[in-house]
Amino acid sequence: MNTFRDFKRYAEQVADTARWAARMGWAPATSTNYSVRLPDEAAPAICAITMSGIEKERLYADSVLAVDGDGLPMNGNLLRPSAETLLHLMLYRRKNVGAVLHTHSMAAAMLSRSAEVTGHLSFSGWELLKGLDGIDRHDCDVRLPIFPNSQDMAQLAAHIEPRLLDTEACYGFLLAGHGLYVWGKTLTDAKRHLEVFEYLLQCERAVGHHG
Ligand SMILES: [Zn+2]
């Protein structure tokens, strides 16, 4: 599929990222999904995203497709986009989101469940917080909102979207018992944010403040 000239390059970046996340242990049992925003010349395509239900260890560029603003594959592509495409598109409606990464690590699943009633996880005092865009000290307070999980992605996106608007310095959120979404201005930023949060989730889980 050639949505535009450079599509393969974007598809390869997405596939590399998916294999990396799988190697890190964040993508069990064909779960998780990854995307990058496509440039304006690819319109009406919005992003390049991984297809549904494939082992991420074996995911290459031919399993990445372009979708439009409704989450439909471009150019009659027969690949089925990730079931969670609507959440990626919700994030691409925000400014400064160039890549969206979604993982299912055990730490994210466990902590998001035990802290669901609180509605967020709070991170403070960790040096690695400085890996987040715009943060240059460890003694700040970074919140990761937690939303209830659902199998209805349209309903989930409608629930989450208005609640993210007022959180300017927001880098991600958790779905309870499910996993982590992070984003960044670029794919490099998003990958760094993912590493920061996965690391901090493991720290918090080891510390054991969350039940
Ligand atoms: Zn998921």
PDB file of C-alpha atoms and ligand atoms in Angstrom:
ATOM      1  CA  MET A   1       0.000   0.000   0.000  1.00  0.00           C
ATOM      2  CA  ASN A   2       1.350   3.418  -0.876  1.00  0.00           C
ATOM      3  CA  THR A   3      -0.606   6.119   0.861  1.00  0.00           C
ATOM      4  CA  PHE A   4       2.144   8.509  -0.070  1.00  0.00           C
ATOM      5  CA  ARG A   5       5.764   8.333  -1.092  1.00  0.00           C
ATOM      6  CA  ASP A   6       7.350   8.006   2.338  1.00  0.00           C
ATOM      7  CA  PHE A   7       4.799   5.699   3.948  1.00  0.00           C
ATOM      8  CA  LYS A   8       7.214   2.766   4.214  1.00  0.00           C
ATOM      9  CA  ARG A   9       9.634   4.825   6.292  1.00  0.00           C
ATOM     10  CA  TYR A  10       6.884   5.641   8.824  1.00  0.00           C
ATOM     11  CA  ALA A  11       5.659   2.037   8.810  1.00  0.00           C
ATOM     12  CA  GLU A  12       9.180   0.833   9.573  1.00  0.00           C
ATOM     13  CA  GLN A  13       9.475   3.237  12.518  1.00  0.00           C
ATOM     14  CA  VAL A  14       6.200   1.925  13.938  1.00  0.00           C
ATOM     15  CA  ALA A  15       7.216  -1.715  13.414  1.00  0.00           C
ATOM     16  CA  ASP A  16      10.651  -1.146  15.018  1.00  0.00           C
ATOM     17  CA  THR A  17       8.908   0.407  18.021  1.00  0.00           C
ATOM     18  CA  ALA A  18       6.471  -2.509  18.355  1.00  0.00           C
ATOM     19  CA  ARG A  19       9.313  -5.070  18.317  1.00  0.00           C
ATOM     20  CA  TRP A  20      11.255  -3.001  20.851  1.00  0.00           C
ATOM     21  CA  ALA A  21       8.248  -2.849  23.234  1.00  0.00           C
ATOM     22  CA  ALA A  22       7.765  -6.610  22.849  1.00  0.00           C
ATOM     23  CA  ARG A  23      11.425  -7.223  23.701  1.00  0.00           C
ATOM     24  CA  MET A  24      10.933  -5.115  26.826  1.00  0.00           C
ATOM     25  CA  GLY A  25       8.111  -7.437  27.919  1.00  0.00           C
ATOM     26  CA  TRP A  26       5.344  -4.879  27.550  1.00  0.00           C
ATOM     27  CA  ALA A  27       3.324  -6.604  24.795  1.00  0.00           C
ATOM     28  CA  PRO A  28       2.105 -10.069  25.895  1.00  0.00           C
ATOM     29  CA  ALA A  29      -0.236 -12.298  23.876  1.00  0.00           C
ATOM     30  CA  THR A  30      -0.546 -10.159  20.691  1.00  0.00           C
ATOM     31  CA  SER A  31      -1.780  -7.193  22.762  1.00  0.00           C
ATOM     32  CA  THR A  32      -0.769  -3.508  22.474  1.00  0.00           C
ATOM     33  CA  ASN A  33      -0.601  -1.024  19.589  1.00  0.00           C
ATOM     34  CA  TYR A  34       1.655   1.714  18.249  1.00  0.00           C
ATOM     35  CA  SER A  35       1.282   4.614  15.827  1.00  0.00           C
ATOM     36  CA  VAL A  36       2.948   7.736  14.413  1.00  0.00           C
ATOM     37  CA  ARG A  37       1.278  10.795  12.958  1.00  0.00           C
ATOM     38  CA  LEU A  38       1.599  11.088   9.182  1.00  0.00           C
ATOM     39  CA  PRO A  39       2.487  14.424   7.547  1.00  0.00           C
ATOM     40  CA  ASP A  40      -0.152  16.654   5.947  1.00  0.00           C
ATOM     41  CA  GLU A  41       0.654  15.362   2.467  1.00  0.00           C
ATOM     42  CA  ALA A  42      -0.736  11.951   3.502  1.00  0.00           C
ATOM     43  CA  ALA A  43      -4.225  13.417   4.171  1.00  0.00           C
ATOM     44  CA  PRO A  44      -6.873  12.145   4.647  1.00  0.00           C
ATOM     45  CA  ALA A  45      -4.661   9.557   6.352  1.00  0.00           C
ATOM     46  CA  ILE A  46      -3.949  10.596   9.940  1.00  0.00           C
ATOM     47  CA  CYS A  47      -1.556   8.009  11.286  1.00  0.00           C
ATOM     48  CA  ALA A  48       0.334   4.799  10.571  1.00  0.00           C
ATOM     49  CA  ILE A  49      -0.773   2.145  13.085  1.00  0.00           C
ATOM     50  CA  THR A  50      -0.124  -1.515  13.811  1.00  0.00           C
ATOM     51  CA  MET A  51      -2.665  -4.062  12.584  1.00  0.00           C
ATOM     52  CA  SER A  52      -4.869  -5.983  15.014  1.00  0.00           C
ATOM     53  CA  GLY A  53      -3.923  -9.258  16.655  1.00  0.00           C
ATOM     54  CA  ILE A  54      -0.356  -9.997  15.692  1.00  0.00           C
ATOM     55  CA  GLU A  55       2.626 -10.967  17.812  1.00  0.00           C
ATOM     56  CA  LYS A  56       4.593  -7.777  18.233  1.00  0.00           C
ATOM     57  CA  GLU A  57       7.921  -9.647  18.258  1.00  0.00           C
ATOM     58  CA  ARG A  58       7.276 -10.502  14.600  1.00  0.00           C
ATOM     59  CA  LEU A  59       5.704  -7.288  13.438  1.00  0.00           C
ATOM     60  CA  TYR A  60       7.274  -5.660  10.372  1.00  0.00           C
ATOM     61  CA  ALA A  61       6.333  -2.729   8.149  1.00  0.00           C
ATOM     62  CA  ASP A  62       3.899  -4.807   6.051  1.00  0.00           C
ATOM     63  CA  SER A  63       1.694  -5.137   9.173  1.00  0.00           C
ATOM     64  CA  VAL A  64       1.402  -1.364   9.595  1.00  0.00           C
ATOM     65  CA  LEU A  65      -1.382   0.525   7.813  1.00  0.00           C
ATOM     66  CA  ALA A  66      -2.583   4.080   7.363  1.00  0.00           C
ATOM     67  CA  VAL A  67      -6.020   5.037   8.717  1.00  0.00           C
ATOM     68  CA  ASP A  68      -8.215   8.080   8.213  1.00  0.00           C
ATOM     69  CA  GLY A  69      -9.935  10.170  10.886  1.00  0.00           C
ATOM     70  CA  ASP A  70     -12.687   7.558  11.284  1.00  0.00           C
ATOM     71  CA  GLY A  71     -10.172   4.758  11.785  1.00  0.00           C
ATOM     72  CA  LEU A  72     -10.798   3.241   8.365  1.00  0.00           C
ATOM     73  CA  PRO A  73      -7.900   1.742   6.382  1.00  0.00           C
ATOM     74  CA  MET A  74      -6.720   3.869   3.451  1.00  0.00           C
ATOM     75  CA  ASN A  75      -6.796   2.735  -0.155  1.00  0.00           C
ATOM     76  CA  GLY A  76      -8.929  -0.346   0.515  1.00  0.00           C
ATOM     77  CA  ASN A  77      -6.180  -1.915   2.567  1.00  0.00           C
ATOM     78  CA  LEU A  78      -7.381  -5.320   3.824  1.00  0.00           C
ATOM     79  CA  LEU A  79      -5.436  -5.260   7.096  1.00  0.00           C
ATOM     80  CA  ARG A  80      -7.618  -4.719  10.147  1.00  0.00           C
ATOM     81  CA  PRO A  81      -6.303  -1.794  12.204  1.00  0.00           C
ATOM     82  CA  SER A  82      -5.826  -2.203  15.943  1.00  0.00           C
ATOM     83  CA  ALA A  83      -9.069  -2.440  17.912  1.00  0.00           C
ATOM     84  CA  GLU A  84      -7.938   0.621  19.869  1.00  0.00           C
ATOM     85  CA  THR A  85      -7.390   2.864  16.839  1.00  0.00           C
ATOM     86  CA  LEU A  86     -10.090   5.291  18.037  1.00  0.00           C
ATOM     87  CA  LEU A  87      -8.048   6.077  21.151  1.00  0.00           C
ATOM     88  CA  HIS A  88      -5.008   6.883  19.007  1.00  0.00           C
ATOM     89  CA  LEU A  89      -7.137   9.162  16.810  1.00  0.00           C
ATOM     90  CA  MET A  90      -8.519  10.861  19.913  1.00  0.00           C
ATOM     91  CA  LEU A  91      -4.950  11.730  20.919  1.00  0.00           C
ATOM     92  CA  TYR A  92      -4.004  12.954  17.427  1.00  0.00           C
ATOM     93  CA  ARG A  93      -6.771  15.552  17.762  1.00  0.00           C
ATOM     94  CA  ARG A  94      -4.521  17.124  20.410  1.00  0.00           C
ATOM     95  CA  LYS A  95      -1.703  19.445  19.392  1.00  0.00           C
ATOM     96  CA  ASN A  96       1.900  18.307  19.690  1.00  0.00           C
ATOM     97  CA  VAL A  97       1.163  14.603  19.562  1.00  0.00           C
ATOM     98  CA  GLY A  98       3.439  12.956  16.999  1.00  0.00           C
ATOM     99  CA  ALA A  99       3.336   9.371  18.243  1.00  0.00           C
ATOM    100  CA  VAL A 100       1.117   7.234  20.506  1.00  0.00           C
ATOM    101  CA  LEU A 101       2.316   4.053  22.224  1.00  0.00           C
ATOM    102  CA  HIS A 102       0.136   1.622  24.173  1.00  0.00           C
ATOM    103  CA  THR A 103       1.525  -1.206  26.320  1.00  0.00           C
ATOM    104  CA  HIS A 104       0.157  -3.945  28.591  1.00  0.00           C
ATOM    105  CA  SER A 105       2.911  -4.365  31.189  1.00  0.00           C
ATOM    106  CA  MET A 106       2.075  -6.206  34.380  1.00  0.00           C
ATOM    107  CA  ALA A 107       2.974  -3.175  36.511  1.00  0.00           C
ATOM    108  CA  ALA A 108       0.562  -0.950  34.539  1.00  0.00           C
ATOM    109  CA  ALA A 109      -2.247  -3.515  34.746  1.00  0.00           C
ATOM    110  CA  MET A 110      -1.813  -4.104  38.482  1.00  0.00           C
ATOM    111  CA  LEU A 111      -1.290  -0.529  39.691  1.00  0.00           C
ATOM    112  CA  SER A 112      -4.078   0.896  37.524  1.00  0.00           C
ATOM    113  CA  ARG A 113      -6.442  -1.589  39.130  1.00  0.00           C
ATOM    114  CA  SER A 114      -5.416  -1.016  42.705  1.00  0.00           C
ATOM    115  CA  ALA A 115      -5.470   2.792  42.310  1.00  0.00           C
ATOM    116  CA  GLU A 116      -8.621   3.001  40.149  1.00  0.00           C
ATOM    117  CA  VAL A 117     -10.764   4.486  42.928  1.00  0.00           C
ATOM    118  CA  THR A 118      -8.227   7.306  43.398  1.00  0.00           C
ATOM    119  CA  GLY A 119      -8.477   8.127  39.698  1.00  0.00           C
ATOM    120  CA  HIS A 120      -4.755   8.655  39.166  1.00  0.00           C
ATOM    121  CA  LEU A 121      -1.242   7.578  40.079  1.00  0.00           C
ATOM    122  CA  SER A 122       1.095  10.259  41.333  1.00  0.00           C
ATOM    123  CA  PHE A 123       4.863  10.146  40.820  1.00  0.00           C
ATOM    124  CA  SER A 124       7.218  12.303  42.861  1.00  0.00           C
ATOM    125  CA  GLY A 125      10.833  12.174  43.986  1.00  0.00           C
ATOM    126  CA  TRP A 126      12.097   9.969  41.169  1.00  0.00           C
ATOM    127  CA  GLU A 127      15.146  11.175  39.225  1.00  0.00           C
ATOM    128  CA  LEU A 128      13.823   9.562  36.045  1.00  0.00           C
ATOM    129  CA  LEU A 129      10.897  12.033  35.964  1.00  0.00           C
ATOM    130  CA  LYS A 130      13.422  14.276  34.191  1.00  0.00           C
ATOM    131  CA  GLY A 131      12.985  12.019  31.165  1.00  0.00           C
ATOM    132  CA  LEU A 132       9.587  13.667  30.622  1.00  0.00           C
ATOM    133  CA  ASP A 133       9.388  16.627  28.271  1.00  0.00           C
ATOM    134  CA  GLY A 134       9.673  19.931  30.166  1.00  0.00           C
ATOM    135  CA  ILE A 135      10.573  18.433  33.555  1.00  0.00           C
ATOM    136  CA  ASP A 136      13.966  19.264  34.996  1.00  0.00           C
ATOM    137  CA  ARG A 137      13.668  18.263  38.652  1.00  0.00           C
ATOM    138  CA  HIS A 138      12.875  15.117  40.609  1.00  0.00           C
ATOM    139  CA  ASP A 139      10.737  16.791  43.307  1.00  0.00           C
ATOM    140  CA  CYS A 140       7.726  17.608  41.156  1.00  0.00           C
ATOM    141  CA  ASP A 141       4.406  15.780  41.032  1.00  0.00           C
ATOM    142  CA  VAL A 142       3.437  14.055  37.791  1.00  0.00           C
ATOM    143  CA  ARG A 143       0.009  12.489  37.547  1.00  0.00           C
ATOM    144  CA  LEU A 144      -1.083   9.644  35.360  1.00  0.00           C
ATOM    145  CA  PRO A 145      -4.907   9.678  35.175  1.00  0.00           C
ATOM    146  CA  ILE A 146      -6.683   6.303  35.424  1.00  0.00           C
ATOM    147  CA  PHE A 147      -9.877   5.680  33.457  1.00  0.00           C
ATOM    148  CA  PRO A 148     -12.214   2.689  33.747  1.00  0.00           C
ATOM    149  CA  ASN A 149     -11.638   0.072  31.056  1.00  0.00           C
ATOM    150  CA  SER A 150     -14.226  -0.698  28.363  1.00  0.00           C
ATOM    151  CA  GLN A 151     -14.528  -2.768  25.190  1.00  0.00           C
ATOM    152  CA  ASP A 152     -16.459   0.051  23.505  1.00  0.00           C
ATOM    153  CA  MET A 153     -13.669   2.237  22.105  1.00  0.00           C
ATOM    154  CA  ALA A 154     -15.963   5.000  20.825  1.00  0.00           C
ATOM    155  CA  GLN A 155     -17.547   5.332  24.253  1.00  0.00           C
ATOM    156  CA  LEU A 156     -14.136   5.163  25.946  1.00  0.00           C
ATOM    157  CA  ALA A 157     -12.719   7.908  23.705  1.00  0.00           C
ATOM    158  CA  ALA A 158     -15.788  10.086  24.370  1.00  0.00           C
ATOM    159  CA  HIS A 159     -15.274   9.622  28.101  1.00  0.00           C
ATOM    160  CA  ILE A 160     -11.525  10.331  28.119  1.00  0.00           C
ATOM    161  CA  GLU A 161     -11.172  13.150  25.584  1.00  0.00           C
ATOM    162  CA  PRO A 162     -12.851  15.966  27.594  1.00  0.00           C
ATOM    163  CA  ARG A 163     -11.064  14.865  30.752  1.00  0.00           C
ATOM    164  CA  LEU A 164      -7.617  15.254  29.206  1.00  0.00           C
ATOM    165  CA  LEU A 165      -8.204  18.805  27.980  1.00  0.00           C
ATOM    166  CA  ASP A 166      -7.430  20.543  31.256  1.00  0.00           C
ATOM    167  CA  THR A 167      -4.248  18.609  31.976  1.00  0.00           C
ATOM    168  CA  GLU A 168      -1.679  20.566  30.036  1.00  0.00           C
ATOM    169  CA  ALA A 169       1.429  18.696  31.169  1.00  0.00           C
ATOM    170  CA  CYS A 170      -0.083  15.304  30.527  1.00  0.00           C
ATOM    171  CA  TYR A 171       2.011  12.578  28.923  1.00  0.00           C
ATOM    172  CA  GLY A 172      -0.213   9.555  29.252  1.00  0.00           C
ATOM    173  CA  PHE A 173      -3.017   7.736  31.042  1.00  0.00           C
ATOM    174  CA  LEU A 174      -3.858   4.288  32.359  1.00  0.00           C
ATOM    175  CA  LEU A 175      -6.859   2.097  31.616  1.00  0.00           C
ATOM    176  CA  ALA A 176      -7.728   0.178  34.770  1.00  0.00           C
ATOM    177  CA  GLY A 177      -6.589  -3.434  34.725  1.00  0.00           C
ATOM    178  CA  HIS A 178      -5.573  -2.958  31.106  1.00  0.00           C
ATOM    179  CA  GLY A 179      -2.498  -0.882  30.326  1.00  0.00           C
ATOM    180  CA  LEU A 180      -0.735   2.375  29.625  1.00  0.00           C
ATOM    181  CA  TYR A 181      -1.070   4.987  26.873  1.00  0.00           C
ATOM    182  CA  VAL A 182       1.746   7.513  26.357  1.00  0.00           C
ATOM    183  CA  TRP A 183       2.504  10.038  23.654  1.00  0.00           C
ATOM    184  CA  GLY A 184       5.108  12.611  22.674  1.00  0.00           C
ATOM    185  CA  LYS A 185       5.827  15.346  20.153  1.00  0.00           C
ATOM    186  CA  THR A 186       8.002  12.887  18.265  1.00  0.00           C
ATOM    187  CA  LEU A 187       8.347   9.122  18.286  1.00  0.00           C
ATOM    188  CA  THR A 188      11.658   9.533  20.144  1.00  0.00           C
ATOM    189  CA  ASP A 189       9.897  11.566  22.871  1.00  0.00           C
ATOM    190  CA  ALA A 190       7.055   9.051  23.100  1.00  0.00           C
ATOM    191  CA  LYS A 191       9.490   6.137  23.461  1.00  0.00           C
ATOM    192  CA  ARG A 192      11.366   7.974  26.200  1.00  0.00           C
ATOM    193  CA  HIS A 193       8.094   8.761  27.992  1.00  0.00           C
ATOM    194  CA  LEU A 194       7.120   5.109  27.750  1.00  0.00           C
ATOM    195  CA  GLU A 195      10.426   4.010  29.283  1.00  0.00           C
ATOM    196  CA  VAL A 196      10.048   6.575  32.074  1.00  0.00           C
ATOM    197  CA  PHE A 197       6.534   5.471  33.006  1.00  0.00           C
ATOM    198  CA  GLU A 198       7.211   1.754  32.739  1.00  0.00           C
ATOM    199  CA  TYR A 199      10.255   2.223  34.980  1.00  0.00           C
ATOM    200  CA  LEU A 200       8.318   4.366  37.482  1.00  0.00           C
ATOM    201  CA  LEU A 201       5.390   1.933  37.526  1.00  0.00           C
ATOM    202  CA  GLN A 202       7.813  -0.828  38.460  1.00  0.00           C
ATOM    203  CA  CYS A 203       9.312   1.377  41.206  1.00  0.00           C
ATOM    204  CA  GLU A 204       5.875   2.184  42.619  1.00  0.00           C
ATOM    205  CA  ARG A 205       4.836  -1.433  42.460  1.00  0.00           C
ATOM    206  CA  ALA A 206       7.989  -2.465  44.353  1.00  0.00           C
ATOM    207  CA  VAL A 207       7.454   0.272  46.946  1.00  0.00           C
ATOM    208  CA  GLY A 208       3.913  -1.051  47.334  1.00  0.00           C
ATOM    209  CA  HIS A 209       1.950   2.062  48.266  1.00  0.00           C
ATOM    210  CA  HIS A 210      -0.959   1.104  46.069  1.00  0.00           C
ATOM    211  CA  GLY A 211      -2.531  -1.889  47.780  1.00  0.00           C
TER     212      GLY A 211
HETATM  213 ZN    ZN B   1      -4.853  -2.479  25.032  1.00  0.00          ZN
END
